[in-house]
């Protein structure tokens, strides 16, 4: 979808932008809280889930901590600390890079992959909350708008 012409964008008031910012922040908080509650029984946080999901998508390849950090939505997150916690839970392996001994690489373990599979099966319950409120077309349009906004 094309961006709106400049003249249409100028019609948006400051109050509408303020409301948009509030709604985006409020929705983000609501989604994060929903994810936190959903993941709590699995004993991982949303950021840890993101790391496992990324590693699972790239399996059998390993990723450096920096590559992981670059793929996370939250670029400021402490990926090293999160990786250490997941390693202690045996959900991923961390090992020195063959090319740079100062750098570590990570790969999801079988236990980590199994956890992602369980979470993905259970995620239907979490997705149902959104399905009750938005149609498939609205979800597609909202995704399009959010991508354009970034």
PDB file of C-alpha atoms in Angstrom:
ATOM      1  CA  UNK A   1       0.000   0.000   0.000  1.00  0.00           C
ATOM      2  CA  UNK A   2       1.296   3.475  -0.886  1.00  0.00           C
ATOM      3  CA  UNK A   3       1.972   6.146   1.700  1.00  0.00           C
ATOM      4  CA  UNK A   4      -0.645   8.870   1.885  1.00  0.00           C
ATOM      5  CA  UNK A   5       0.041  12.093  -0.008  1.00  0.00           C
ATOM      6  CA  UNK A   6       1.593  14.907   2.056  1.00  0.00           C
ATOM      7  CA  UNK A   7      -1.616  16.981   1.983  1.00  0.00           C
ATOM      8  CA  UNK A   8      -3.592  14.086   3.587  1.00  0.00           C
ATOM      9  CA  UNK A   9      -0.967  13.638   6.314  1.00  0.00           C
ATOM     10  CA  UNK A  10      -1.163  17.330   7.189  1.00  0.00           C
ATOM     11  CA  UNK A  11      -4.850  16.883   8.075  1.00  0.00           C
ATOM     12  CA  UNK A  12      -3.959  14.699  11.072  1.00  0.00           C
ATOM     13  CA  UNK A  13      -4.167  16.747  14.275  1.00  0.00           C
ATOM     14  CA  UNK A  14      -1.718  16.764  17.179  1.00  0.00           C
ATOM     15  CA  UNK A  15      -4.429  15.172  19.315  1.00  0.00           C
ATOM     16  CA  UNK A  16      -4.739  12.306  16.832  1.00  0.00           C
ATOM     17  CA  UNK A  17      -0.959  11.735  16.922  1.00  0.00           C
ATOM     18  CA  UNK A  18      -1.041  11.820  20.727  1.00  0.00           C
ATOM     19  CA  UNK A  19      -3.889   9.288  20.705  1.00  0.00           C
ATOM     20  CA  UNK A  20      -1.976   7.106  18.224  1.00  0.00           C
ATOM     21  CA  UNK A  21       1.143   7.118  20.424  1.00  0.00           C
ATOM     22  CA  UNK A  22      -0.945   6.286  23.492  1.00  0.00           C
ATOM     23  CA  UNK A  23      -2.760   3.455  21.704  1.00  0.00           C
ATOM     24  CA  UNK A  24       0.469   1.991  20.313  1.00  0.00           C
ATOM     25  CA  UNK A  25       2.154   2.064  23.734  1.00  0.00           C
ATOM     26  CA  UNK A  26      -0.944   0.715  25.476  1.00  0.00           C
ATOM     27  CA  UNK A  27      -1.321  -2.094  22.915  1.00  0.00           C
ATOM     28  CA  UNK A  28       2.368  -2.968  23.151  1.00  0.00           C
ATOM     29  CA  UNK A  29       2.104  -3.170  26.935  1.00  0.00           C
ATOM     30  CA  UNK A  30      -1.034  -5.314  26.687  1.00  0.00           C
ATOM     31  CA  UNK A  31       0.648  -7.714  24.250  1.00  0.00           C
ATOM     32  CA  UNK A  32       3.813  -7.927  26.375  1.00  0.00           C
ATOM     33  CA  UNK A  33       1.788  -8.650  29.516  1.00  0.00           C
ATOM     34  CA  UNK A  34      -0.250 -11.285  27.668  1.00  0.00           C
ATOM     35  CA  UNK A  35       2.948 -12.923  26.399  1.00  0.00           C
ATOM     36  CA  UNK A  36       4.524 -12.810  29.863  1.00  0.00           C
ATOM     37  CA  UNK A  37       1.481 -14.542  31.405  1.00  0.00           C
ATOM     38  CA  UNK A  38       1.338 -17.060  28.561  1.00  0.00           C
ATOM     39  CA  UNK A  39       5.053 -17.946  28.836  1.00  0.00           C
ATOM     40  CA  UNK A  40       5.175 -18.033  32.651  1.00  0.00           C
ATOM     41  CA  UNK A  41       4.206 -21.741  32.917  1.00  0.00           C
ATOM     42  CA  UNK A  42       7.054 -22.514  30.486  1.00  0.00           C
ATOM     43  CA  UNK A  43       9.513 -20.657  32.776  1.00  0.00           C
ATOM     44  CA  UNK A  44      10.801 -18.263  30.108  1.00  0.00           C
ATOM     45  CA  UNK A  45      10.361 -14.572  29.372  1.00  0.00           C
ATOM     46  CA  UNK A  46       9.201 -13.038  26.077  1.00  0.00           C
ATOM     47  CA  UNK A  47      12.794 -12.006  25.255  1.00  0.00           C
ATOM     48  CA  UNK A  48      14.070 -15.526  25.980  1.00  0.00           C
ATOM     49  CA  UNK A  49      11.282 -16.901  23.786  1.00  0.00           C
ATOM     50  CA  UNK A  50      12.382 -14.581  20.978  1.00  0.00           C
ATOM     51  CA  UNK A  51      15.946 -15.892  21.193  1.00  0.00           C
ATOM     52  CA  UNK A  52      14.797 -19.516  21.147  1.00  0.00           C
ATOM     53  CA  UNK A  53      12.428 -18.841  18.233  1.00  0.00           C
ATOM     54  CA  UNK A  54      15.230 -17.222  16.208  1.00  0.00           C
ATOM     55  CA  UNK A  55      17.657 -20.065  16.952  1.00  0.00           C
ATOM     56  CA  UNK A  56      14.971 -22.633  16.114  1.00  0.00           C
ATOM     57  CA  UNK A  57      14.320 -20.951  12.755  1.00  0.00           C
ATOM     58  CA  UNK A  58      18.054 -21.047  11.937  1.00  0.00           C
ATOM     59  CA  UNK A  59      18.708 -24.605  13.152  1.00  0.00           C
ATOM     60  CA  UNK A  60      21.017 -26.452  12.481  1.00  0.00           C
ATOM     61  CA  UNK A  61      23.096 -23.337  11.924  1.00  0.00           C
ATOM     62  CA  UNK A  62      24.557 -21.526  14.923  1.00  0.00           C
ATOM     63  CA  UNK A  63      24.440 -17.763  15.427  1.00  0.00           C
ATOM     64  CA  UNK A  64      26.778 -15.353  17.155  1.00  0.00           C
ATOM     65  CA  UNK A  65      25.472 -13.268  20.034  1.00  0.00           C
ATOM     66  CA  UNK A  66      25.723 -10.203  17.788  1.00  0.00           C
ATOM     67  CA  UNK A  67      23.708 -11.890  15.017  1.00  0.00           C
ATOM     68  CA  UNK A  68      21.050 -12.783  17.591  1.00  0.00           C
ATOM     69  CA  UNK A  69      20.996  -9.230  18.942  1.00  0.00           C
ATOM     70  CA  UNK A  70      20.544  -7.863  15.412  1.00  0.00           C
ATOM     71  CA  UNK A  71      17.521 -10.120  14.853  1.00  0.00           C
ATOM     72  CA  UNK A  72      15.760  -9.228  18.102  1.00  0.00           C
ATOM     73  CA  UNK A  73      12.968  -6.660  18.023  1.00  0.00           C
ATOM     74  CA  UNK A  74      14.463  -5.040  21.141  1.00  0.00           C
ATOM     75  CA  UNK A  75      17.932  -4.005  19.979  1.00  0.00           C
ATOM     76  CA  UNK A  76      18.847  -2.831  23.493  1.00  0.00           C
ATOM     77  CA  UNK A  77      18.252  -6.187  25.135  1.00  0.00           C
ATOM     78  CA  UNK A  78      21.140  -7.882  26.864  1.00  0.00           C
ATOM     79  CA  UNK A  79      21.397 -10.867  24.541  1.00  0.00           C
ATOM     80  CA  UNK A  80      24.499 -12.249  26.305  1.00  0.00           C
ATOM     81  CA  UNK A  81      22.736 -12.379  29.665  1.00  0.00           C
ATOM     82  CA  UNK A  82      19.631 -13.941  28.103  1.00  0.00           C
ATOM     83  CA  UNK A  83      21.750 -16.564  26.321  1.00  0.00           C
ATOM     84  CA  UNK A  84      23.515 -17.410  29.601  1.00  0.00           C
ATOM     85  CA  UNK A  85      20.173 -17.965  31.347  1.00  0.00           C
ATOM     86  CA  UNK A  86      18.885 -20.160  28.520  1.00  0.00           C
ATOM     87  CA  UNK A  87      22.123 -22.159  28.542  1.00  0.00           C
ATOM     88  CA  UNK A  88      21.682 -22.825  32.291  1.00  0.00           C
ATOM     89  CA  UNK A  89      18.234 -24.250  31.473  1.00  0.00           C
ATOM     90  CA  UNK A  90      19.834 -26.469  28.765  1.00  0.00           C
ATOM     91  CA  UNK A  91      17.654 -24.829  26.105  1.00  0.00           C
ATOM     92  CA  UNK A  92      20.629 -23.769  23.991  1.00  0.00           C
ATOM     93  CA  UNK A  93      24.342 -24.478  23.675  1.00  0.00           C
ATOM     94  CA  UNK A  94      26.969 -21.756  23.730  1.00  0.00           C
ATOM     95  CA  UNK A  95      30.423 -22.467  22.352  1.00  0.00           C
ATOM     96  CA  UNK A  96      33.476 -20.580  21.050  1.00  0.00           C
ATOM     97  CA  UNK A  97      33.475 -19.552  17.406  1.00  0.00           C
ATOM     98  CA  UNK A  98      35.832 -21.497  15.143  1.00  0.00           C
ATOM     99  CA  UNK A  99      36.817 -18.256  13.413  1.00  0.00           C
ATOM    100  CA  UNK A 100      37.094 -15.912  16.388  1.00  0.00           C
ATOM    101  CA  UNK A 101      37.832 -17.366  19.823  1.00  0.00           C
ATOM    102  CA  UNK A 102      36.724 -14.089  21.446  1.00  0.00           C
ATOM    103  CA  UNK A 103      33.232 -14.632  20.073  1.00  0.00           C
ATOM    104  CA  UNK A 104      30.664 -17.226  21.131  1.00  0.00           C
ATOM    105  CA  UNK A 105      28.077 -18.940  18.984  1.00  0.00           C
ATOM    106  CA  UNK A 106      24.748 -20.394  20.051  1.00  0.00           C
ATOM    107  CA  UNK A 107      22.534 -23.198  18.815  1.00  0.00           C
ATOM    108  CA  UNK A 108      19.197 -24.403  20.147  1.00  0.00           C
ATOM    109  CA  UNK A 109      19.203 -27.799  21.879  1.00  0.00           C
ATOM    110  CA  UNK A 110      16.676 -30.591  21.431  1.00  0.00           C
ATOM    111  CA  UNK A 111      15.121 -29.537  24.751  1.00  0.00           C
ATOM    112  CA  UNK A 112      14.853 -25.959  23.443  1.00  0.00           C
ATOM    113  CA  UNK A 113      13.245 -27.107  20.176  1.00  0.00           C
ATOM    114  CA  UNK A 114      10.750 -29.240  22.084  1.00  0.00           C
ATOM    115  CA  UNK A 115       9.843 -26.250  24.258  1.00  0.00           C
ATOM    116  CA  UNK A 116       9.260 -24.092  21.166  1.00  0.00           C
ATOM    117  CA  UNK A 117       7.028 -26.839  19.713  1.00  0.00           C
ATOM    118  CA  UNK A 118       4.962 -26.975  22.942  1.00  0.00           C
ATOM    119  CA  UNK A 119       4.664 -23.204  23.057  1.00  0.00           C
ATOM    120  CA  UNK A 120       3.616 -23.053  19.395  1.00  0.00           C
ATOM    121  CA  UNK A 121       0.891 -25.651  20.024  1.00  0.00           C
ATOM    122  CA  UNK A 122      -0.370 -23.704  23.036  1.00  0.00           C
ATOM    123  CA  UNK A 123      -0.086 -20.356  21.253  1.00  0.00           C
ATOM    124  CA  UNK A 124      -3.467 -20.922  19.625  1.00  0.00           C
ATOM    125  CA  UNK A 125      -4.999 -19.907  22.962  1.00  0.00           C
ATOM    126  CA  UNK A 126      -3.063 -16.640  22.931  1.00  0.00           C
ATOM    127  CA  UNK A 127      -3.904 -15.989  19.268  1.00  0.00           C
ATOM    128  CA  UNK A 128      -7.595 -16.613  19.994  1.00  0.00           C
ATOM    129  CA  UNK A 129      -7.688 -13.389  22.017  1.00  0.00           C
ATOM    130  CA  UNK A 130      -6.810 -11.428  18.870  1.00  0.00           C
ATOM    131  CA  UNK A 131      -9.036 -13.554  16.609  1.00  0.00           C
ATOM    132  CA  UNK A 132     -12.016 -12.657  18.806  1.00  0.00           C
ATOM    133  CA  UNK A 133     -11.362  -8.955  18.261  1.00  0.00           C
ATOM    134  CA  UNK A 134     -10.036  -8.647  14.695  1.00  0.00           C
ATOM    135  CA  UNK A 135     -10.931 -10.209  11.360  1.00  0.00           C
ATOM    136  CA  UNK A 136      -8.263 -11.771   9.150  1.00  0.00           C
ATOM    137  CA  UNK A 137      -8.417  -8.724   6.872  1.00  0.00           C
ATOM    138  CA  UNK A 138      -8.016  -6.342   9.808  1.00  0.00           C
ATOM    139  CA  UNK A 139      -4.986  -8.300  11.029  1.00  0.00           C
ATOM    140  CA  UNK A 140      -3.404  -8.099   7.562  1.00  0.00           C
ATOM    141  CA  UNK A 141      -4.115  -4.364   7.322  1.00  0.00           C
ATOM    142  CA  UNK A 142      -2.815  -3.672  10.829  1.00  0.00           C
ATOM    143  CA  UNK A 143       0.377  -5.601  10.047  1.00  0.00           C
ATOM    144  CA  UNK A 144       0.792  -3.557   6.870  1.00  0.00           C
ATOM    145  CA  UNK A 145       0.330  -0.282   8.759  1.00  0.00           C
ATOM    146  CA  UNK A 146       2.767  -1.261  11.513  1.00  0.00           C
ATOM    147  CA  UNK A 147       5.432  -2.282   8.990  1.00  0.00           C
ATOM    148  CA  UNK A 148       4.970   1.015   7.175  1.00  0.00           C
ATOM    149  CA  UNK A 149       5.221   2.907  10.465  1.00  0.00           C
ATOM    150  CA  UNK A 150       8.614   1.360  11.258  1.00  0.00           C
TER     151      UNK A 150
END
